[in-house]
Coordinates of C-alpha atoms (C1' of nucleotides) in Angstrom, one line a residue:
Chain H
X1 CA -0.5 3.5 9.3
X2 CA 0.7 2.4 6.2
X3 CA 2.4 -0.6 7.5
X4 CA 1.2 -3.7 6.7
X5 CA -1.0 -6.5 8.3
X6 CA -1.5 -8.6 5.2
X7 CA -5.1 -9.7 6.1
X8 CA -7.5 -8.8 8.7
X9 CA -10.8 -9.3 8.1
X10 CA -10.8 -11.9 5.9
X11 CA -11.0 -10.4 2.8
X12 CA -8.0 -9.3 0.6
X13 CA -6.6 -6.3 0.3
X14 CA -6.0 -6.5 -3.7
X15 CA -9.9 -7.4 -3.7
X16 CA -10.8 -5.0 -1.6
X17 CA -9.5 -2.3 -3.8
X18 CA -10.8 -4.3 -7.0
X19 CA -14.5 -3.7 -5.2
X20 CA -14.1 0.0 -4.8
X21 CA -13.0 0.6 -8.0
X22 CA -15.8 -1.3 -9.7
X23 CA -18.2 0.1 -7.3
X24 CA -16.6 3.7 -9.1
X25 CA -17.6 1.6 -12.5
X26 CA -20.8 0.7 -11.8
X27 CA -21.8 3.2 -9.7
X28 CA -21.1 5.7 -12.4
X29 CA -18.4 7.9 -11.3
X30 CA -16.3 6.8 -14.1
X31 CA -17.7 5.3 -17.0
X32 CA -17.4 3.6 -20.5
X33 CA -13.6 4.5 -21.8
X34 CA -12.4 6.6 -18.9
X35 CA -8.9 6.2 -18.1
X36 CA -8.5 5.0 -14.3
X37 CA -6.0 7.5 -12.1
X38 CA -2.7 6.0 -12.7
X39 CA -1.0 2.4 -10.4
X40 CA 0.8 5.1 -8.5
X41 CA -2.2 7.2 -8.0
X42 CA -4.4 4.3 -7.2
X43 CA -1.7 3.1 -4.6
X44 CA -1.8 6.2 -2.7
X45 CA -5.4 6.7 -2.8
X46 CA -6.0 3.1 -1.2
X47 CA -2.7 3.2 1.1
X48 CA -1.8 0.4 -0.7
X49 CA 1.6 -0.5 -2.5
X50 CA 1.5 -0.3 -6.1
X51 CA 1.8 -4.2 -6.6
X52 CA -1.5 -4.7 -4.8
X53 CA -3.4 -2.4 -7.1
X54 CA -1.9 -4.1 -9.7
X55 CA -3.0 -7.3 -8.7
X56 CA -7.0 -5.9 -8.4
X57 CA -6.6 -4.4 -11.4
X58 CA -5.6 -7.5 -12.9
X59 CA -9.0 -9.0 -11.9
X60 CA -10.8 -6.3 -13.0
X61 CA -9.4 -6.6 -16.8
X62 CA -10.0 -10.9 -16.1
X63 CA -13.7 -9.6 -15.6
X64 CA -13.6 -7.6 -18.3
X65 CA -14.3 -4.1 -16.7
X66 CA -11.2 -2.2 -17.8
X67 CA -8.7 -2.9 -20.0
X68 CA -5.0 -1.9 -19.5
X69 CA -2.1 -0.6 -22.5
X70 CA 1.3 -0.4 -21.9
X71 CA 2.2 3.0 -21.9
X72 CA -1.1 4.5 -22.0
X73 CA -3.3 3.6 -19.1
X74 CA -6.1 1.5 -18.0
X75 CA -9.4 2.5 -19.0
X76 CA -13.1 1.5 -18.5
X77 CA -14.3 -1.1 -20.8
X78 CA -17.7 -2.2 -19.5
X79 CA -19.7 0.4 -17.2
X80 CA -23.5 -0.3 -17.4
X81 CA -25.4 -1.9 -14.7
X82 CA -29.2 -2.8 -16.0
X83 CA -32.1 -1.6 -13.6
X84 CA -34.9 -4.2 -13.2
X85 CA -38.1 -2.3 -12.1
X86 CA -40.2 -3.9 -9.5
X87 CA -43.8 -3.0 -9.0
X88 CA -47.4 -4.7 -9.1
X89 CA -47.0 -5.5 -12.7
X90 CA -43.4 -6.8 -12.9
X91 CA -42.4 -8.6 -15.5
X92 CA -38.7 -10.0 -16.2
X93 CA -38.3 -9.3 -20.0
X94 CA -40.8 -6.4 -20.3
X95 CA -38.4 -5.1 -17.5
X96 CA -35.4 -5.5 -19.1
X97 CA -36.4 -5.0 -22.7
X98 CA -34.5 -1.6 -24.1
X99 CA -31.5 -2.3 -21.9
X100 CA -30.1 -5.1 -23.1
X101 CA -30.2 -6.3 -27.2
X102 CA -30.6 -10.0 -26.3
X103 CA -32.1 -11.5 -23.5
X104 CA -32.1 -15.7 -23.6
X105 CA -33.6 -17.0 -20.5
X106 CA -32.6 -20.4 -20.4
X107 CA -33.9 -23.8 -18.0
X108 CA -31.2 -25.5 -15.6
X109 CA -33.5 -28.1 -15.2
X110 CA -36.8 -28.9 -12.7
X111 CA -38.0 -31.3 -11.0
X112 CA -41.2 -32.7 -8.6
X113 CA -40.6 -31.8 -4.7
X114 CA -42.6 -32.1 -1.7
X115 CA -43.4 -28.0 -0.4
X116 CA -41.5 -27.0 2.5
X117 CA -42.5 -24.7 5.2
X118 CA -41.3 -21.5 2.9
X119 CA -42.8 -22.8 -0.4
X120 CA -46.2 -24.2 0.9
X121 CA -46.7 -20.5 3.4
X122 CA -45.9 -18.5 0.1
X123 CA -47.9 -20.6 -2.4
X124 CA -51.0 -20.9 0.1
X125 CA -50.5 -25.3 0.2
X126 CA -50.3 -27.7 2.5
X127 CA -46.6 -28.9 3.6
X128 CA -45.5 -31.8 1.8
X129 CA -48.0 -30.7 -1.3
X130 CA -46.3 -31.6 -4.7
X131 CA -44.9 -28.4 -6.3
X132 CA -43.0 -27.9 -9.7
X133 CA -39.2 -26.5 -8.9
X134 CA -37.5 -25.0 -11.9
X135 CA -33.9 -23.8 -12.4
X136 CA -33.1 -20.6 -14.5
X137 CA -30.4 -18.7 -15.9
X138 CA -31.3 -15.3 -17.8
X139 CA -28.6 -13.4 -19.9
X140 CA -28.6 -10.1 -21.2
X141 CA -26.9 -9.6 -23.8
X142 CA -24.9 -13.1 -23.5
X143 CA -23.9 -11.7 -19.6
X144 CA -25.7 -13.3 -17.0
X145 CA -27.9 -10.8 -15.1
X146 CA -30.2 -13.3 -13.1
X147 CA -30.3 -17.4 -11.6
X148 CA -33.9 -17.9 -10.6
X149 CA -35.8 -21.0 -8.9
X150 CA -39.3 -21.2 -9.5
X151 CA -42.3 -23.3 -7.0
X152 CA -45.4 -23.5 -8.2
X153 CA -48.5 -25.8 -7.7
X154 CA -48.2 -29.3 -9.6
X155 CA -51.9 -29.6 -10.1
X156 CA -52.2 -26.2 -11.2
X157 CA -49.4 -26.3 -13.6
X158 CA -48.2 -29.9 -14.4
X159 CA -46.4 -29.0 -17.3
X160 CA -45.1 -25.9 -16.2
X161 CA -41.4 -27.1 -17.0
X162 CA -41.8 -28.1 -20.6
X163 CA -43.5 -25.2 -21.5
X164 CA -41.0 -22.8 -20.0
X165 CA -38.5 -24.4 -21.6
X166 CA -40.0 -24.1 -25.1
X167 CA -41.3 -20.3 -24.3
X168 CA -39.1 -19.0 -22.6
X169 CA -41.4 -16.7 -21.0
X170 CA -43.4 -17.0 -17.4
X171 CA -46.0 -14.0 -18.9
X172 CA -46.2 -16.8 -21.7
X173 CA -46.6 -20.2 -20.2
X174 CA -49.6 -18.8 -17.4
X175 CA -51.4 -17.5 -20.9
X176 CA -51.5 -20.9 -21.9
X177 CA -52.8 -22.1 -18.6
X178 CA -55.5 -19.5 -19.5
X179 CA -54.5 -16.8 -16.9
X180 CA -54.2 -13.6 -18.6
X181 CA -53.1 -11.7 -16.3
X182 CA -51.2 -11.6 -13.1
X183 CA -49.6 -9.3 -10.3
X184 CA -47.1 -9.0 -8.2
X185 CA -48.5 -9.8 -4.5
X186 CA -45.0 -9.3 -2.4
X187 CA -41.3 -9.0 -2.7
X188 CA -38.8 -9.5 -0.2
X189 CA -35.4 -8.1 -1.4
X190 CA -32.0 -8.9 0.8
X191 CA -28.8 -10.0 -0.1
X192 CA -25.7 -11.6 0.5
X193 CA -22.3 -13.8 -0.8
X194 CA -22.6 -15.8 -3.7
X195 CA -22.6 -19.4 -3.0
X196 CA -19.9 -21.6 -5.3
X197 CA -22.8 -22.8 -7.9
X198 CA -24.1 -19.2 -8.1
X199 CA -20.8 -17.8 -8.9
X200 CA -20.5 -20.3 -11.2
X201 CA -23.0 -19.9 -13.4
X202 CA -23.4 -16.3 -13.3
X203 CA -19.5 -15.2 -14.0
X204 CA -19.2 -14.3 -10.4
X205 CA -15.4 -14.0 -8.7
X206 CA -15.9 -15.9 -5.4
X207 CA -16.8 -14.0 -2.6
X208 CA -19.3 -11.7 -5.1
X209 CA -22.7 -10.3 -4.3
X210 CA -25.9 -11.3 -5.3
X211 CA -29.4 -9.5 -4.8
X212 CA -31.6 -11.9 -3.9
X213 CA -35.6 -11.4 -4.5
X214 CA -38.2 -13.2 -2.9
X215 CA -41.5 -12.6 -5.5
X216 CA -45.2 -14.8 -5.2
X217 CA -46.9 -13.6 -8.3
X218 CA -50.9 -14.2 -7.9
X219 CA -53.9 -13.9 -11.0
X220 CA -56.6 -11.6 -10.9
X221 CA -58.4 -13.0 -7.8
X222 CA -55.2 -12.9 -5.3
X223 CA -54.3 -16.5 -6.0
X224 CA -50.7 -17.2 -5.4
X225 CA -49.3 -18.6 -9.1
X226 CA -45.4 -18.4 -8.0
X227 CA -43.7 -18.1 -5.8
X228 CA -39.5 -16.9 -7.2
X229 CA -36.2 -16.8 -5.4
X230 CA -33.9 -14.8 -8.0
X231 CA -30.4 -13.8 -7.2
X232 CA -29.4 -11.0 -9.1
X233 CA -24.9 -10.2 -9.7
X234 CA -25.1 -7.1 -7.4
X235 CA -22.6 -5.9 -9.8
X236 CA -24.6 -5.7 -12.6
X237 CA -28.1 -5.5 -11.7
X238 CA -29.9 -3.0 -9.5
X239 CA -33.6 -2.9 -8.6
X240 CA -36.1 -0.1 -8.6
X241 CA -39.2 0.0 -7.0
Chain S
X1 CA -9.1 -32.2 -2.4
X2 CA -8.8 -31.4 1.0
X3 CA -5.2 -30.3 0.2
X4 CA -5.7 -26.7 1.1
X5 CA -4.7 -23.2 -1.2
X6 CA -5.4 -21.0 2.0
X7 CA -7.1 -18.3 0.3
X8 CA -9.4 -18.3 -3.2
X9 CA -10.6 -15.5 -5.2
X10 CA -9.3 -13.0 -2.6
X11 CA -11.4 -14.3 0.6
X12 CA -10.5 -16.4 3.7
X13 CA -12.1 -19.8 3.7
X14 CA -13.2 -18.8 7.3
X15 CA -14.9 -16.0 6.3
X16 CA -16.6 -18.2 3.7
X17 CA -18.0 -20.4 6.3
X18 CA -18.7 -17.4 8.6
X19 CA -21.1 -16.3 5.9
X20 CA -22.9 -19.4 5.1
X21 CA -23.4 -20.1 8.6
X22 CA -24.8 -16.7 9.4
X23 CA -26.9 -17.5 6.4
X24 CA -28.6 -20.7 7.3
X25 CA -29.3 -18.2 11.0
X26 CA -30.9 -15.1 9.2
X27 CA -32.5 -17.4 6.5
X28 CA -34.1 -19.5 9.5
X29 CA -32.7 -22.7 8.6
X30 CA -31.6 -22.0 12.3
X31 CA -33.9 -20.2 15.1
X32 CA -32.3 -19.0 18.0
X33 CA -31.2 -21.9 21.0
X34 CA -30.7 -24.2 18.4
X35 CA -27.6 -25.9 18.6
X36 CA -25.3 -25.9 15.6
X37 CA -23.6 -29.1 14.5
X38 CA -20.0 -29.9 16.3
X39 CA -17.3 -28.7 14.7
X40 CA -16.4 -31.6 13.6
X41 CA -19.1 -32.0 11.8
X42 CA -19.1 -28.7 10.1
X43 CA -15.1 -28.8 9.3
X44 CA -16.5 -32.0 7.5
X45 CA -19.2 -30.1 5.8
X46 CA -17.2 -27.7 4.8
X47 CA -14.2 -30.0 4.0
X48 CA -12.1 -27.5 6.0
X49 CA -9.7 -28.1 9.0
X50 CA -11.5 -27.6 12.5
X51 CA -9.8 -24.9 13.6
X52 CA -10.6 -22.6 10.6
X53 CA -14.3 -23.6 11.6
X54 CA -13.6 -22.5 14.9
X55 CA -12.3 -19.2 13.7
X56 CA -15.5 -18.6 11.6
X57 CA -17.1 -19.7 14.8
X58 CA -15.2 -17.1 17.2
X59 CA -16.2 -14.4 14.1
X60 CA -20.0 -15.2 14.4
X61 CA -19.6 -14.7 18.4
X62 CA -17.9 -11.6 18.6
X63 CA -21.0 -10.5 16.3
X64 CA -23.0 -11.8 18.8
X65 CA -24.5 -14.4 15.9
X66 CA -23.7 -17.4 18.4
X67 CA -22.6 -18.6 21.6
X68 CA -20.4 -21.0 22.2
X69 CA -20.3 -23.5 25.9
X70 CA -17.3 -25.8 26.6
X71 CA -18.6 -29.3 26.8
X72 CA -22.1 -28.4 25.5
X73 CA -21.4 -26.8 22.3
X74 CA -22.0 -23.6 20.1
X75 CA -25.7 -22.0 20.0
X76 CA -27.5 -19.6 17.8
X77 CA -28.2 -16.4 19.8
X78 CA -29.7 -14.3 17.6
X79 CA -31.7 -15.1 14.5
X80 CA -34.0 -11.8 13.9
X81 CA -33.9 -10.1 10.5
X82 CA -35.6 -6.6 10.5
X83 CA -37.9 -6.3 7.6
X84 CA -38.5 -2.7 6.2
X85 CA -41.2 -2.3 3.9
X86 CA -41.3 0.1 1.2
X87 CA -43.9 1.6 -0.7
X88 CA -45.5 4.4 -1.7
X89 CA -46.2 5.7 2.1
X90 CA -42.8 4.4 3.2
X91 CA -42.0 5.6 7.0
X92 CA -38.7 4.5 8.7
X93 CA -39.9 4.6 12.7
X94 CA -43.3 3.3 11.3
X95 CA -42.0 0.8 9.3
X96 CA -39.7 -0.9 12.2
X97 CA -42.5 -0.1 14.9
X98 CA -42.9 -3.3 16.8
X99 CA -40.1 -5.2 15.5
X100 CA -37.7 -3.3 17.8
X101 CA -38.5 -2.1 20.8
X102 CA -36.3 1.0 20.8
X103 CA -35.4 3.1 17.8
X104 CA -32.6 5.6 17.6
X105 CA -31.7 7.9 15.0
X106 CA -28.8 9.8 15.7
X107 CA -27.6 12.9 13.8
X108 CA -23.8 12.7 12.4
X109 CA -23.4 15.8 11.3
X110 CA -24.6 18.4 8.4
X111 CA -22.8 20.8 6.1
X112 CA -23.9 23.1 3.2
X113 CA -22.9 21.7 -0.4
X114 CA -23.0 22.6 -4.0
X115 CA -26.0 19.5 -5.7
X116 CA -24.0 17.2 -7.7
X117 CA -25.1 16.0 -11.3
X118 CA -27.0 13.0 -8.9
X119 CA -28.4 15.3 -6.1
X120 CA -29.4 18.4 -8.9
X121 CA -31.2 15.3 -11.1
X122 CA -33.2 13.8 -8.0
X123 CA -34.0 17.1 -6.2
X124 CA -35.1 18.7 -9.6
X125 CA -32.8 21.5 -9.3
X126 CA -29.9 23.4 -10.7
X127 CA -26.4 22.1 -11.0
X128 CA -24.6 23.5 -8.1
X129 CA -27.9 24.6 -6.2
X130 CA -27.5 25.0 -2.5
X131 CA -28.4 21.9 -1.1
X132 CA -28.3 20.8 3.4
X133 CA -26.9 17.4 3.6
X134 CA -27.3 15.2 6.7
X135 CA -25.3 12.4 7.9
X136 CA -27.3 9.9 10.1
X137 CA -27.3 6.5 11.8
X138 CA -30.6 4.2 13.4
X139 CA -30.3 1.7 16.1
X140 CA -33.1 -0.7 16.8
X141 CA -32.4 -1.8 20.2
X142 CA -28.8 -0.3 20.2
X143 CA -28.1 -2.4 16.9
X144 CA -27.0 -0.1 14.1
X145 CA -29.7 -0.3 11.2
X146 CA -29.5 2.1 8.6
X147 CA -26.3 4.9 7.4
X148 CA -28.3 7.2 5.6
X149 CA -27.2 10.4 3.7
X150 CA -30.0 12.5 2.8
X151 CA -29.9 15.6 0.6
X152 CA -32.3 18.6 0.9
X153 CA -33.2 22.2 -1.0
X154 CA -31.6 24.8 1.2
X155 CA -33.9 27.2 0.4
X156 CA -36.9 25.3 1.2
X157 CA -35.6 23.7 4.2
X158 CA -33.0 26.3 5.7
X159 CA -32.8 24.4 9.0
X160 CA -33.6 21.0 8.4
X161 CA -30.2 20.0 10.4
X162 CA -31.5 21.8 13.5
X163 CA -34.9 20.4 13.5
X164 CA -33.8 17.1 13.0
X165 CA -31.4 16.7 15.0
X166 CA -34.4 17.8 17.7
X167 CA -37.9 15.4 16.6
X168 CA -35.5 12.7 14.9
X169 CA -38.1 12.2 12.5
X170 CA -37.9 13.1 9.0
X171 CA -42.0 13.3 9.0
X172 CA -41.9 15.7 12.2
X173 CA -39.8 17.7 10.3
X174 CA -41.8 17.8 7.0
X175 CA -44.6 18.6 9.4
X176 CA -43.1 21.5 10.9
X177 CA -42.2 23.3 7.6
X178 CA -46.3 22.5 6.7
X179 CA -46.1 19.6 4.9
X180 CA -48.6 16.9 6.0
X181 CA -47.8 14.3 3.6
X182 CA -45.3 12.8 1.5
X183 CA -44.9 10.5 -0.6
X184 CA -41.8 7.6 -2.1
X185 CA -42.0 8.2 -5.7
X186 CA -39.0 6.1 -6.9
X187 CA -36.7 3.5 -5.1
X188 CA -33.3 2.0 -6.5
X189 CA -31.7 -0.9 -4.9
X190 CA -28.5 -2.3 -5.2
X191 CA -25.9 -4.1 -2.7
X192 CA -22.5 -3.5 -2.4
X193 CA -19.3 -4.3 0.6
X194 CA -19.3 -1.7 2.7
X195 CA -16.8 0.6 2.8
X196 CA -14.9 1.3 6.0
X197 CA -16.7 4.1 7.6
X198 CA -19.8 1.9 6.8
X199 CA -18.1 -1.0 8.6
X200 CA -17.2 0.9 11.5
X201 CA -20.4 3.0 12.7
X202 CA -22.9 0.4 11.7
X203 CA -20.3 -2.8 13.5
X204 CA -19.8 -4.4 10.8
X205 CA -16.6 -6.9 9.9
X206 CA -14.6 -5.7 7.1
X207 CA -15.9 -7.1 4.0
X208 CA -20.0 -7.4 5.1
X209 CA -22.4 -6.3 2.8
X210 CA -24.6 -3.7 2.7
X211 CA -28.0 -2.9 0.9
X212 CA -28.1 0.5 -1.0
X213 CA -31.5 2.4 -1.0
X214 CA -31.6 5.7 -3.2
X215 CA -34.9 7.2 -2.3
X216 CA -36.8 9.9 -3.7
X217 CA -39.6 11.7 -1.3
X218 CA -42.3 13.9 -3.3
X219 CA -45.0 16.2 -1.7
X220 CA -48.6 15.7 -2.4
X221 CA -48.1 18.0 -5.6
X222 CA -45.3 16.0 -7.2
X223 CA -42.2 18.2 -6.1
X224 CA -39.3 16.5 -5.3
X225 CA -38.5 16.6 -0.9
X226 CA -35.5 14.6 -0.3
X227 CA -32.9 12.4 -1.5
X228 CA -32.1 10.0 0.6
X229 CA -29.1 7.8 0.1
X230 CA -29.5 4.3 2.9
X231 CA -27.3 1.5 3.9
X232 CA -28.5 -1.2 5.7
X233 CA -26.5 -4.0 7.0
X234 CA -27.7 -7.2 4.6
X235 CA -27.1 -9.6 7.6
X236 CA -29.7 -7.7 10.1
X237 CA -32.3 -5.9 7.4
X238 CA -34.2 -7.2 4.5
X239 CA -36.2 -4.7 2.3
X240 CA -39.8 -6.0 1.5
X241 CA -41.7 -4.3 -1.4
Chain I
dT1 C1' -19.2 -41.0 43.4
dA2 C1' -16.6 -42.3 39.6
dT3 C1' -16.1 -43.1 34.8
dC4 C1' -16.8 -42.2 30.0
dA5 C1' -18.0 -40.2 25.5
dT6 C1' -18.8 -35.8 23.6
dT7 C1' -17.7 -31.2 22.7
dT8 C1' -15.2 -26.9 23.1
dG9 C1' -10.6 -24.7 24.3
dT10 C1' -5.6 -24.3 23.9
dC11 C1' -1.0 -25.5 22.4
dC12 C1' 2.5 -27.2 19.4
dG13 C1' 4.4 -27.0 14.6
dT14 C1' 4.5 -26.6 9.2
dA15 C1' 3.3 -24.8 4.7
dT16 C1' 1.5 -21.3 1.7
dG17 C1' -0.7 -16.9 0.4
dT18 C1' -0.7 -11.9 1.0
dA19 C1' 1.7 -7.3 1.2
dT20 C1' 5.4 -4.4 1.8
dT21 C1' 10.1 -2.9 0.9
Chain L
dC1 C1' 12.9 -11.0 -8.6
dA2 C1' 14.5 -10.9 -4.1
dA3 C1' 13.8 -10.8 1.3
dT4 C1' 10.7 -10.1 5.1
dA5 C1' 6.6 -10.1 8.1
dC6 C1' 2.1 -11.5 8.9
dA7 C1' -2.4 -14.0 8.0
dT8 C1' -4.4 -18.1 6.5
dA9 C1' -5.0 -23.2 6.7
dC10 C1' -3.8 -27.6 8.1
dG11 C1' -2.5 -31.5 11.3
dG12 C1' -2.1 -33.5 15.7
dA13 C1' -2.3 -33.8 20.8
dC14 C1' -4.2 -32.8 25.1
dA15 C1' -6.9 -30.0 28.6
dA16 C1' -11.4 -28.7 30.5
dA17 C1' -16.3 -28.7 30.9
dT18 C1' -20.6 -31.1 30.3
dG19 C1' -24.1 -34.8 30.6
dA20 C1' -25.2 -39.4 31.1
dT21 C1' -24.3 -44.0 32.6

DNA sequence: TATCATTTGTCCGTATGTATT
DNA sequence: CAATACATACGGACAAATGAT
């Protein structure tokens, strides 16, 4: 049983172990400034030898999720995973405001593109119709917590980019296109692997989770406005409908 | 560049492709009978050495993903996702009605516990109250679809294990203790790996992910029904709000 | 029928990372 | 900080099946 086999399925065994005992993190069973059971303990637990914990436990502390003194233990440094609510009226910072003391959403950049299948079906346009793709990263609290793209019509919105990136705020750049409202018409929520630009922008390890939410917002008469791929660190964001 | 490292962060490079491959299937960049690019191609694309491609490859097929043919070439078999809606009227058999042609739930087992801080908090109930907990497992065409724990007051539903495991229907069950309706009143999401058992009963490789649903079911006055704790395999479900 | 390019399948070997003792 | 066993990743060479010329 405890004999060896290195690999198997792909995935390490030290990372392994590091994802179950975040997973303990996050999921709450310990939290903020708990000691973790000792190396030895740890080794047992996870029939693993007590070099390999060390080794996930080293990447844990690289994260920044527990912290480790000589001679006394390793405890819990970071513990709280932020709950975005999802519903008809969902709205990113209204969402997240109370959880987090800063929130900085920030543009990666945009551009002009032709609608594909997926963009033009969601957004009610032709194929090949010219849409407005923008790029963001949102952090909470100077942690990233979300990496969004963004379609929307380019006659509706021309400008949609340069007034993001000076508002900061979706809720505030439709207000100045004179829509004063607007609701959420569907969300598709699956998930999946980081890719290598997602794990770099949001902090991930490689081989991390995202969340990955598929919104079209629409105004008051069930017009599509948006339609949002955001991929949420599955680490540190959970979703409630 | 292509030097090699063998692994990074703590997962195989052919895992890495497995998953983007698998991705561009399930996110219909491919639709089954296409054919994927050689593997030449893709050890290219993935700057990777053909025969780690090919053991991605043999990984996809032995999930039944794709199909390879000597001399022909490899070929996406399957490309459905199941998409389970959730709302306020959310119904598992209903919701998957007509996007499987059989569905199975299966009862793993039951026991008598003491309610956890978690359990007491959703239920609305004491610390230590007598709650039935249920093991189960859904199959949509004899593909595993949902582990769900779910967590009932004993003294309201004494034999809620018998009856389910009978109607397989959480609604026929309801119905039999004289409750007509129901309702979701709150939904968290949140992904994780999943863990070994997971892995095992739903056929999963080590290291897949998993979506998390903690569900709350109300009757029509308000009081608390169920707690429900679901894991759906990420690479065969999606949740849509 | 025969040949050829293409593509998957199998075998050899070497180097490095992972995990235990 | 060893020594050991296994998994990962690469490189090359050739066999086997397919489809088209």
């Amino acid at each position: 049983m405890t004999k060896t086999t290195a690999l198997q399925g792909g995935v390490a065994l030290w990372r392994q172990i590091a994802d179950a005992i975040r997973l303990d993190i996050v999921g709450g069973k310990l939290v903020t400034g708990d000691r973790l059971p000792t190396e030895a303990f740890l080794a047992e637990r996870f029939s693993a030898n007590r070099h390999t914990v060390r080794r996930a436990l080293a990447t844990l502390a690289e994260e920044g999720v527990v912290h480790a003194e000589q001679g006394r233990g390793t405890f819990v440094r970071s513990a709280r995973r932020l709950s975005y609510p999802i519903g008809k009226r969902t709205r990113f910072r209204e969402g997240l405001r109370g959880q987090a003391a800063n929130l900085v959403s920030t543009s990666l950049g945009d551009r002009l593109e032709n609608a594909n299948t997926r963009v033009a079906d969601a957004l009610d346009l032709r194929i090949g119709a010219k849409v407005v793709r923008t790029e963001g990263l949102s952090l909470a609290d100077a942690v990233p917590v979300s990496r969004s793209t963004t379609w929307l019509d380019y006659r509706r919105f021309p400008d949609f980019a340069g007034r993001m990136a000076e508002m900061q705020s979706i809720t505030a750049v439709f207000a100045s296109y004179g829509i004063a409202d607007y609701a959420r018409a569907s969300t598709r929520i699956s998930s999946r692997h980081a890719d290598a630009e997602e794990a770099k922008v949001l902090h991930l390890a490689p081989g991390a989770i995202v969340l990955v939410s598929e919104a079209v917002d629409v105004d008051p008469e069930g017009r599509p406005l948006s339609y949002a791929l955001s991929r949420f660190p599955a680490e540190r964001m959970e979703l409630v409908v």
